[in-house]
Short mmCIF file of C-alpha atoms in Angstrom, two decimals:
data_model
loop_
_atom_site.label_atom_id
_atom_site.label_comp_id
_atom_site.label_asym_id
_atom_site.label_seq_id
_atom_site.Cartn_x
_atom_site.Cartn_y
_atom_site.Cartn_z
CA UNK A 1 4.20 16.05 -19.48
CA UNK A 2 5.88 15.15 -16.08
CA UNK A 3 8.15 12.09 -16.16
CA UNK A 4 5.78 10.11 -13.70
CA UNK A 5 3.06 10.08 -16.17
CA UNK A 6 5.05 8.85 -19.17
CA UNK A 7 4.23 5.06 -20.12
CA UNK A 8 6.72 2.87 -19.09
CA UNK A 9 7.44 -0.70 -20.17
CA UNK A 10 5.83 -3.50 -17.67
CA UNK A 11 4.12 -0.64 -16.09
CA UNK A 12 0.81 -1.75 -14.58
CA UNK A 13 -1.77 1.00 -15.37
CA UNK A 14 -5.46 1.39 -14.87
CA UNK A 15 -7.41 -0.81 -17.09
CA UNK A 16 -4.81 -3.39 -16.96
CA UNK A 17 -6.68 -5.67 -14.80
CA UNK A 18 -4.52 -8.75 -15.04
CA UNK A 19 -1.29 -6.62 -14.40
CA UNK A 20 -3.05 -5.02 -11.22
CA UNK A 21 -4.52 -8.23 -9.98
CA UNK A 22 -0.84 -9.76 -10.20
CA UNK A 23 0.54 -7.05 -8.02
CA UNK A 24 -2.14 -7.34 -5.56
CA UNK A 25 -1.86 -10.94 -5.24
CA UNK A 26 2.00 -10.40 -4.84
CA UNK A 27 1.85 -7.65 -2.31
CA UNK A 28 -0.81 -9.34 -0.11
CA UNK A 29 1.72 -12.33 0.09
CA UNK A 30 4.33 -10.16 1.41
CA UNK A 31 2.19 -8.84 3.90
CA UNK A 32 1.40 -12.17 5.07
CA UNK A 33 4.77 -13.36 4.83
CA UNK A 34 6.17 -10.77 7.22
CA UNK A 35 3.19 -11.53 9.71
CA UNK A 36 4.17 -15.19 9.71
CA UNK A 37 7.76 -14.77 9.89
CA UNK A 38 7.58 -12.34 12.71
CA UNK A 39 5.15 -14.46 14.42
CA UNK A 40 7.31 -17.40 14.28
CA UNK A 41 10.36 -15.59 16.05
CA UNK A 42 8.01 -14.52 18.87
CA UNK A 43 6.99 -17.76 19.85
CA UNK A 44 10.74 -18.81 20.16
CA UNK A 45 11.56 -16.00 22.40
CA UNK A 46 11.37 -17.91 25.73
CA UNK A 47 13.74 -20.53 24.20
CA UNK A 48 16.11 -17.82 23.22
CA UNK A 49 15.94 -16.28 26.63
CA UNK A 50 16.94 -19.74 28.31
CA UNK A 51 19.56 -20.26 25.61
CA UNK A 52 21.32 -16.93 26.39
CA UNK A 53 20.82 -17.23 30.15
CA UNK A 54 19.06 -13.75 30.03
CA UNK A 55 17.66 -12.17 32.87
CA UNK A 56 13.90 -10.66 32.03
CA UNK A 57 15.50 -7.20 32.38
CA UNK A 58 18.49 -7.85 29.92
CA UNK A 59 15.96 -9.80 27.70
CA UNK A 60 13.92 -6.74 27.64
CA UNK A 61 16.91 -4.63 26.56
CA UNK A 62 17.69 -7.16 23.71
CA UNK A 63 14.36 -6.95 22.40
CA UNK A 64 14.78 -3.19 21.97
CA UNK A 65 17.03 -3.90 19.14
CA UNK A 66 14.18 -4.99 17.09
CA UNK A 67 12.30 -1.81 17.89
CA UNK A 68 15.28 0.53 17.41
CA UNK A 69 16.27 -1.19 14.09
CA UNK A 70 12.83 -0.61 12.77
CA UNK A 71 12.10 3.03 13.79
CA UNK A 72 15.75 3.79 12.39
CA UNK A 73 14.97 1.86 9.14
CA UNK A 74 11.44 3.31 8.56
CA UNK A 75 12.74 6.81 8.71
CA UNK A 76 15.37 5.83 5.75
CA UNK A 77 13.15 3.58 3.90
CA UNK A 78 11.03 6.23 2.48
CA UNK A 79 14.19 7.70 0.71
CA UNK A 80 15.14 4.38 -0.58
CA UNK A 81 11.69 3.76 -2.11
CA UNK A 82 11.65 7.02 -3.69
CA UNK A 83 15.15 6.25 -5.44
CA UNK A 84 15.00 2.50 -6.23
CA UNK A 85 11.16 1.81 -6.17
CA UNK A 86 8.95 0.28 -3.63
CA UNK A 87 8.75 -3.25 -5.43
CA UNK A 88 12.67 -3.48 -5.49
CA UNK A 89 13.08 -2.33 -1.93
CA UNK A 90 10.21 -4.68 -0.67
CA UNK A 91 12.06 -7.84 -2.26
CA UNK A 92 15.19 -6.80 -1.02
CA UNK A 93 14.13 -6.40 2.59
CA UNK A 94 12.03 -9.72 2.43
CA UNK A 95 15.22 -11.35 1.66
CA UNK A 96 16.84 -9.68 4.60
CA UNK A 97 13.97 -10.45 6.90
CA UNK A 98 14.31 -14.00 5.76
CA UNK A 99 17.85 -14.35 6.63
CA UNK A 100 17.96 -12.49 9.78
CA UNK A 101 15.53 -14.50 11.58
CA UNK A 102 17.75 -17.35 11.54
CA UNK A 103 20.43 -15.60 13.45
CA UNK A 104 19.03 -15.15 17.16
CA UNK A 105 19.32 -19.25 17.78
CA UNK A 106 22.95 -18.76 17.09
CA UNK A 107 23.78 -16.52 19.70
CA UNK A 108 25.05 -17.16 23.29
CA UNK A 109 25.02 -13.83 24.96
CA UNK A 110 22.36 -10.88 25.63
CA UNK A 111 25.06 -8.81 23.45
CA UNK A 112 25.05 -10.72 20.63
CA UNK A 113 21.42 -11.30 20.53
CA UNK A 114 20.82 -7.60 21.00
CA UNK A 115 22.71 -6.79 17.64
CA UNK A 116 21.26 -9.58 15.42
CA UNK A 117 17.73 -8.55 16.52
CA UNK A 118 18.91 -4.72 15.50
CA UNK A 119 19.65 -6.24 11.91
CA UNK A 120 16.24 -8.22 11.89
CA UNK A 121 14.20 -5.06 13.37
CA UNK A 122 15.94 -3.04 10.33
CA UNK A 123 14.49 -5.41 7.81
CA UNK A 124 11.19 -5.85 9.59
CA UNK A 125 10.83 -1.87 9.58
CA UNK A 126 12.07 -1.66 6.09
CA UNK A 127 9.65 -4.23 4.54
CA UNK A 128 6.65 -2.51 6.14
CA UNK A 129 7.36 0.78 4.84
CA UNK A 130 8.03 -0.49 1.46
CA UNK A 131 4.97 -2.91 1.31
CA UNK A 132 2.77 -0.33 2.38
CA UNK A 133 4.00 2.21 -0.12
CA UNK A 134 3.56 -0.30 -2.92
CA UNK A 135 -0.01 -1.03 -1.55
CA UNK A 136 -0.77 2.83 -1.52
CA UNK A 137 0.24 3.14 -5.17
CA UNK A 138 -2.13 0.02 -6.00
CA UNK A 139 -5.04 1.51 -3.82
CA UNK A 140 -4.84 4.79 -6.06
CA UNK A 141 -4.51 2.77 -9.16
CA UNK A 142 -7.68 0.63 -8.29
CA UNK A 143 -9.48 3.34 -6.99
CA UNK A 144 -10.83 1.15 -4.22
CA UNK A 145 -10.22 1.20 -0.71
CA UNK A 146 -8.65 -2.14 -0.48
CA UNK A 147 -5.89 -1.40 2.03
CA UNK A 148 -7.57 -3.37 5.13
CA UNK A 149 -7.18 -6.55 2.94
CA UNK A 150 -3.18 -6.21 2.90
CA UNK A 151 -3.32 -5.91 6.76
CA UNK A 152 -5.78 -8.91 7.09
CA UNK A 153 -3.11 -10.85 5.27
CA UNK A 154 -0.52 -9.75 7.75
CA UNK A 155 -2.90 -10.77 10.49
CA UNK A 156 -3.54 -14.15 8.91
CA UNK A 157 -0.13 -14.58 8.44
CA UNK A 158 0.55 -13.84 12.15
CA UNK A 159 -1.79 -16.29 13.27
CA UNK A 160 -0.47 -18.87 11.07
CA UNK A 161 2.89 -18.33 12.23
CA UNK A 162 1.98 -18.25 15.91
CA UNK A 163 -0.11 -21.47 15.52
CA UNK A 164 2.63 -23.61 13.54
CA UNK A 165 5.12 -22.45 15.78
CA UNK A 166 3.29 -23.38 18.75
CA UNK A 167 3.02 -26.89 17.23
CA UNK A 168 6.63 -27.35 16.25
CA UNK A 169 8.06 -25.97 19.68
CA UNK A 170 8.23 -29.21 21.24
CA UNK A 171 9.43 -30.94 17.97
CA UNK A 172 12.01 -28.64 16.41
CA UNK A 173 14.85 -26.67 18.31
CA UNK A 174 14.88 -23.05 17.55
CA UNK A 175 17.70 -23.23 15.38
CA UNK A 176 15.71 -25.61 13.04
CA UNK A 177 12.44 -23.84 13.27
CA UNK A 178 13.94 -20.54 12.45
CA UNK A 179 15.76 -21.69 9.73
CA UNK A 180 12.91 -23.19 8.18
CA UNK A 181 11.11 -19.89 8.53
CA UNK A 182 14.28 -18.54 6.66
CA UNK A 183 13.79 -21.27 3.78
CA UNK A 184 9.97 -20.40 3.62
CA UNK A 185 10.74 -16.89 3.41
CA UNK A 186 13.25 -17.25 0.55
CA UNK A 187 11.06 -19.47 -1.35
CA UNK A 188 8.00 -17.24 -1.11
CA UNK A 189 10.25 -14.25 -2.11
CA UNK A 190 11.56 -16.15 -5.13
CA UNK A 191 8.02 -16.84 -6.23
CA UNK A 192 6.10 -13.65 -5.53
CA UNK A 193 9.32 -11.30 -6.09
CA UNK A 194 9.52 -11.75 -9.92
CA UNK A 195 6.13 -10.05 -10.26
CA UNK A 196 7.09 -7.04 -8.46
CA UNK A 197 10.40 -6.50 -10.27
CA UNK A 198 8.60 -7.24 -13.58
CA UNK A 199 6.32 -4.29 -13.01
CA UNK A 200 6.83 -0.93 -12.17
CA UNK A 201 4.21 0.84 -9.67
CA UNK A 202 0.87 1.52 -11.11
CA UNK A 203 0.57 5.22 -12.31
CA UNK A 204 -2.87 6.35 -12.48
CA UNK A 205 -3.57 9.42 -14.49
CA UNK A 206 -4.59 11.35 -11.81
CA UNK A 207 -2.54 10.78 -8.68
CA UNK A 208 -3.59 11.85 -5.52
CA UNK A 209 -1.79 15.06 -4.70
CA UNK A 210 -1.77 17.28 -1.58
CA UNK A 211 -3.44 19.87 -3.56
CA UNK A 212 -3.94 20.73 -7.30
CA UNK A 213 -0.65 21.69 -9.19
CA UNK A 214 1.35 21.50 -5.98
CA UNK A 215 5.18 21.04 -6.14
CA UNK A 216 6.83 17.91 -5.17
CA UNK A 217 8.06 19.37 -1.93
CA UNK A 218 5.31 19.42 0.86
CA UNK A 219 4.01 22.26 2.41
CA UNK A 220 3.55 22.62 6.24
CA UNK A 221 -0.28 21.73 6.00
CA UNK A 222 0.31 18.36 4.19
CA UNK A 223 3.42 17.66 6.84
CA UNK A 224 0.69 18.20 9.61
CA UNK A 225 -1.58 16.10 8.17
CA UNK A 226 0.57 13.46 7.60
CA UNK A 227 1.75 13.64 11.17
CA UNK A 228 -2.12 13.52 12.49
CA UNK A 229 -2.45 10.26 10.39
CA UNK A 230 0.46 9.10 12.30
CA UNK A 231 -0.94 10.03 15.67
CA UNK A 232 -4.15 7.64 14.49
CA UNK A 233 -1.91 4.99 13.71
CA UNK A 234 0.19 5.31 17.04
CA UNK A 235 -3.23 5.40 18.97
CA UNK A 236 -4.23 2.30 17.11
CA UNK A 237 -0.86 0.47 17.95
CA UNK A 238 -0.66 1.40 21.56
CA UNK A 239 -3.91 -0.61 22.00
CA UNK A 240 -2.35 -3.65 19.93
CA UNK A 241 1.02 -3.51 21.86
CA UNK A 242 -0.99 -3.25 25.10
CA UNK A 243 -3.60 -6.11 24.74
CA UNK A 244 -0.63 -8.40 23.53
CA UNK A 245 1.27 -7.58 26.63
CA UNK A 246 -0.96 -7.40 29.26
CA UNK A 247 -4.29 -8.54 28.24
CA UNK A 248 -3.77 -12.03 29.42
CA UNK A 249 -2.34 -11.03 32.84
CA UNK A 250 -5.40 -8.87 33.50
CA UNK A 251 -7.78 -11.84 33.13
CA UNK A 252 -5.83 -14.04 35.11
CA UNK A 253 -4.70 -11.51 37.89
CA UNK A 254 -8.08 -9.60 38.20
CA UNK A 255 -10.58 -12.01 37.03
CA UNK A 256 -9.23 -15.13 38.18
CA UNK A 257 -9.02 -16.74 34.88
CA UNK A 258 -7.11 -19.87 34.10
CA UNK A 259 -3.96 -19.49 32.27
CA UNK A 260 -5.34 -21.26 29.21
CA UNK A 261 -8.49 -18.74 29.43
CA UNK A 262 -6.27 -15.88 29.82
CA UNK A 263 -4.48 -16.78 26.66
CA UNK A 264 -7.81 -16.78 24.81
CA UNK A 265 -7.85 -13.10 25.51
CA UNK A 266 -5.76 -11.96 23.03
CA UNK A 267 -6.80 -14.64 20.36
CA UNK A 268 -10.18 -13.08 20.57
CA UNK A 269 -8.86 -9.49 19.99
CA UNK A 270 -6.58 -10.86 17.32
CA UNK A 271 -9.32 -13.05 15.47
CA UNK A 272 -11.83 -10.00 15.57
CA UNK A 273 -9.10 -7.70 14.17
CA UNK A 274 -8.57 -10.02 11.32
CA UNK A 275 -12.46 -10.27 10.72
CA UNK A 276 -12.54 -6.57 10.98
CA UNK A 277 -9.86 -5.97 8.20
CA UNK A 278 -11.38 -8.89 5.99
CA UNK A 279 -14.35 -6.69 5.61
CA UNK A 280 -12.78 -3.44 5.88
CA UNK A 281 -12.92 -2.74 2.12
CA UNK A 282 -16.60 -3.29 2.08
CA UNK A 283 -16.90 -1.00 5.26
CA UNK A 284 -15.00 1.75 3.62
CA UNK A 285 -16.89 1.84 0.36
CA UNK A 286 -19.97 2.18 2.22
CA UNK A 287 -18.88 4.61 5.11
CA UNK A 288 -16.07 6.47 3.63
CA UNK A 289 -12.69 7.00 5.47
CA UNK A 290 -13.79 9.34 7.98
CA UNK A 291 -16.78 7.79 9.18
CA UNK A 292 -14.75 4.41 9.48
CA UNK A 293 -12.12 6.15 11.52
CA UNK A 294 -14.69 7.65 13.78
CA UNK A 295 -16.76 4.48 14.39
CA UNK A 296 -13.88 2.24 14.40
CA UNK A 297 -12.44 4.63 17.42
CA UNK A 298 -15.56 4.80 19.32
CA UNK A 299 -16.43 1.20 19.11
CA UNK A 300 -12.84 0.28 20.31
CA UNK A 301 -13.12 2.87 23.03
CA UNK A 302 -16.66 1.30 24.32
CA UNK A 303 -15.17 -2.57 23.82
CA UNK A 304 -12.14 -1.53 25.90
CA UNK A 305 -13.85 -0.15 28.72
CA UNK A 306 -15.90 -3.28 29.03
CA UNK A 307 -12.69 -5.24 28.53
CA UNK A 308 -10.78 -3.42 31.10
CA UNK A 309 -13.59 -2.81 33.93
CA UNK A 310 -15.94 -5.86 33.33
CA UNK A 311 -16.29 -7.89 36.45
CA UNK A 312 -16.49 -11.34 34.51
CA UNK A 313 -14.56 -13.23 32.09
CA UNK A 314 -16.68 -13.70 29.46
CA UNK A 315 -17.85 -10.08 29.37
CA UNK A 316 -14.02 -9.19 29.33
CA UNK A 317 -13.58 -11.74 26.42
CA UNK A 318 -16.33 -9.88 24.60
CA UNK A 319 -14.72 -6.32 25.27
CA UNK A 320 -11.47 -7.63 23.71
CA UNK A 321 -13.14 -8.64 20.76
CA UNK A 322 -15.27 -5.66 20.18
CA UNK A 323 -11.88 -3.60 20.77
CA UNK A 324 -10.31 -5.73 17.86
CA UNK A 325 -13.17 -4.83 15.45
CA UNK A 326 -13.01 -1.18 16.13
CA UNK A 327 -9.44 -0.89 15.92
CA UNK A 328 -8.90 -3.09 12.68
CA UNK A 329 -9.09 -0.45 9.98
CA UNK A 330 -7.57 2.43 11.78
CA UNK A 331 -4.23 1.76 11.06
CA UNK A 332 -4.61 0.77 7.39
CA UNK A 333 -6.58 3.86 6.60
CA UNK A 334 -4.06 6.13 8.66
CA UNK A 335 -1.25 4.65 6.73
CA UNK A 336 -2.98 4.80 3.22
CA UNK A 337 -3.87 8.38 3.57
CA UNK A 338 -0.65 9.50 4.50
CA UNK A 339 0.80 7.73 1.70
CA UNK A 340 -1.60 9.26 -0.55
CA UNK A 341 -0.70 12.76 0.55
CA UNK A 342 3.18 12.29 0.69
CA UNK A 343 4.31 8.94 -0.92
CA UNK A 344 6.80 6.66 0.76
CA UNK A 345 7.79 9.58 2.99
CA UNK A 346 4.45 9.73 4.21
CA UNK A 347 4.00 5.92 4.75
CA UNK A 348 7.39 6.19 6.70
CA UNK A 349 6.11 8.98 9.05
CA UNK A 350 3.00 7.27 9.71
CA UNK A 351 4.58 3.82 10.22
CA UNK A 352 7.15 5.31 12.60
CA UNK A 353 4.41 6.95 14.74
CA UNK A 354 2.35 4.00 14.62
CA UNK A 355 5.26 1.75 15.69
CA UNK A 356 6.11 4.31 18.58
CA UNK A 357 2.70 3.92 19.94
CA UNK A 358 3.35 0.01 20.10
CA UNK A 359 6.65 0.47 21.80
CA UNK A 360 4.94 2.97 24.28
CA UNK A 361 1.86 0.91 25.15
CA UNK A 362 3.32 -1.97 27.53
CA UNK A 363 5.53 0.21 29.61
CA UNK A 364 3.06 2.79 30.04
CA UNK A 365 0.65 0.37 31.00
CA UNK A 366 3.10 -0.89 33.60
CA UNK A 367 3.80 2.33 35.20
CA UNK A 368 0.35 3.33 35.55
CA UNK A 369 -0.68 -0.21 36.66
CA UNK A 370 1.89 0.33 39.63
CA UNK A 371 0.27 3.89 40.28
CA UNK A 372 -3.14 2.70 39.88
CA UNK A 373 -4.46 -0.53 39.11
CA UNK A 374 -4.01 -2.68 36.00
CA UNK A 375 -7.73 -2.57 34.88
CA UNK A 376 -7.57 1.39 35.47
CA UNK A 377 -4.41 1.41 33.17
CA UNK A 378 -5.84 -0.48 30.41
CA UNK A 379 -8.61 2.23 30.18
CA UNK A 380 -5.73 4.12 28.55
CA UNK A 381 -6.46 2.17 25.47
CA UNK A 382 -10.14 3.34 25.25
CA UNK A 383 -8.95 6.79 25.84
CA UNK A 384 -6.43 6.80 22.66
CA UNK A 385 -9.24 5.22 20.86
CA UNK A 386 -11.40 7.86 21.62
CA UNK A 387 -8.80 10.48 20.64
CA UNK A 388 -8.22 8.79 17.18
CA UNK A 389 -11.98 8.96 16.73
CA UNK A 390 -12.13 12.65 17.63
CA UNK A 391 -9.04 13.39 15.65
CA UNK A 392 -10.20 11.55 12.51
CA UNK A 393 -13.71 13.56 12.71
CA UNK A 394 -11.76 16.94 13.17
CA UNK A 395 -9.37 16.38 10.00
CA UNK A 396 -11.58 14.51 7.75
CA UNK A 397 -12.88 17.61 5.73
CA UNK A 398 -9.26 19.17 5.69
CA UNK A 399 -7.67 15.79 4.48
CA UNK A 400 -10.31 15.33 1.67
CA UNK A 401 -9.15 19.16 0.44
CA UNK A 402 -5.60 18.47 0.94
CA UNK A 403 -5.94 15.25 -1.40
CA UNK A 404 -7.92 17.02 -3.95
CA UNK A 405 -11.10 15.06 -3.34
#
């Protein structure tokens, strides 16, 4: 019998409902913590910019440290998860994330800021691969498409982190605020971490494999499918990054919205995405993964065409909300499918491509806005959402065969 199927002490297995429930709660907590800590950092970026006397371009280069650290670590974390286990890597990265978020306010130069953000980005990228890999294992054990619920926790954590950050911004200095995030992060890790460390990842009797009896080494077809799911994740993240950076400016610049009304735009998008993920399990159980991706991508494409080309503010806000609903479950499905096919390495590949899409979105929109107009540039979000829907439709049958289902 293969080693992976041998019973192990403290291993959560199908039928052990209490163990699986505790694991689900713990993993959900880490998703929420990640969103909470990252959002708390983001709302203090203006204060850090002022503290370091950075120009806009210099700050942009420093912020690339987060991206570079995340992408580099994502490519390595899959191997670490295979060697040490998803649960251990998740806990270690949570500690590093909590500690590193306190470092930016301690810097007084752009170079120092970029270096500490490289560490912060490494922890952020590492925990994303680790807890997504842990979630993939749990999805397989429960035999329910619950992946969107974990990503909903990330979105909720982000909304809470941003909201609380905005409230305390006028009361606490960046140093005290981010140090408080460190304390909260370490406390949450101390409470939820032991659950992960006490239990090995669940090992269902019939694990999803690229093909029946296939060797552990992936064939070219399976690698291709993993990359395809990474492309779907990238198309989704492109839209998230574009709306985060350009959505409010479009409302203010092109539709004459007030700054406050323009800020509501991204809130509509984020709230709709959270709602979409909270209902994602039900949607997946009714429609299945392929139809969910096709319907989601099509809905997002229609929503973003309305959001970018509508002549009125309220129509644009409706378009943003519809886009959020459409994109909500594409990334979770893509990462879960990649992980089911290739384990942590698949999660790492899909996450890296997805994060690459988020990095590509804002600058691509900027260049296209200079060449054409900002509304025209934002239609690229609709185009890529449609691409995700088309790709999902084309590979649905092939994916089911590759996954043995």
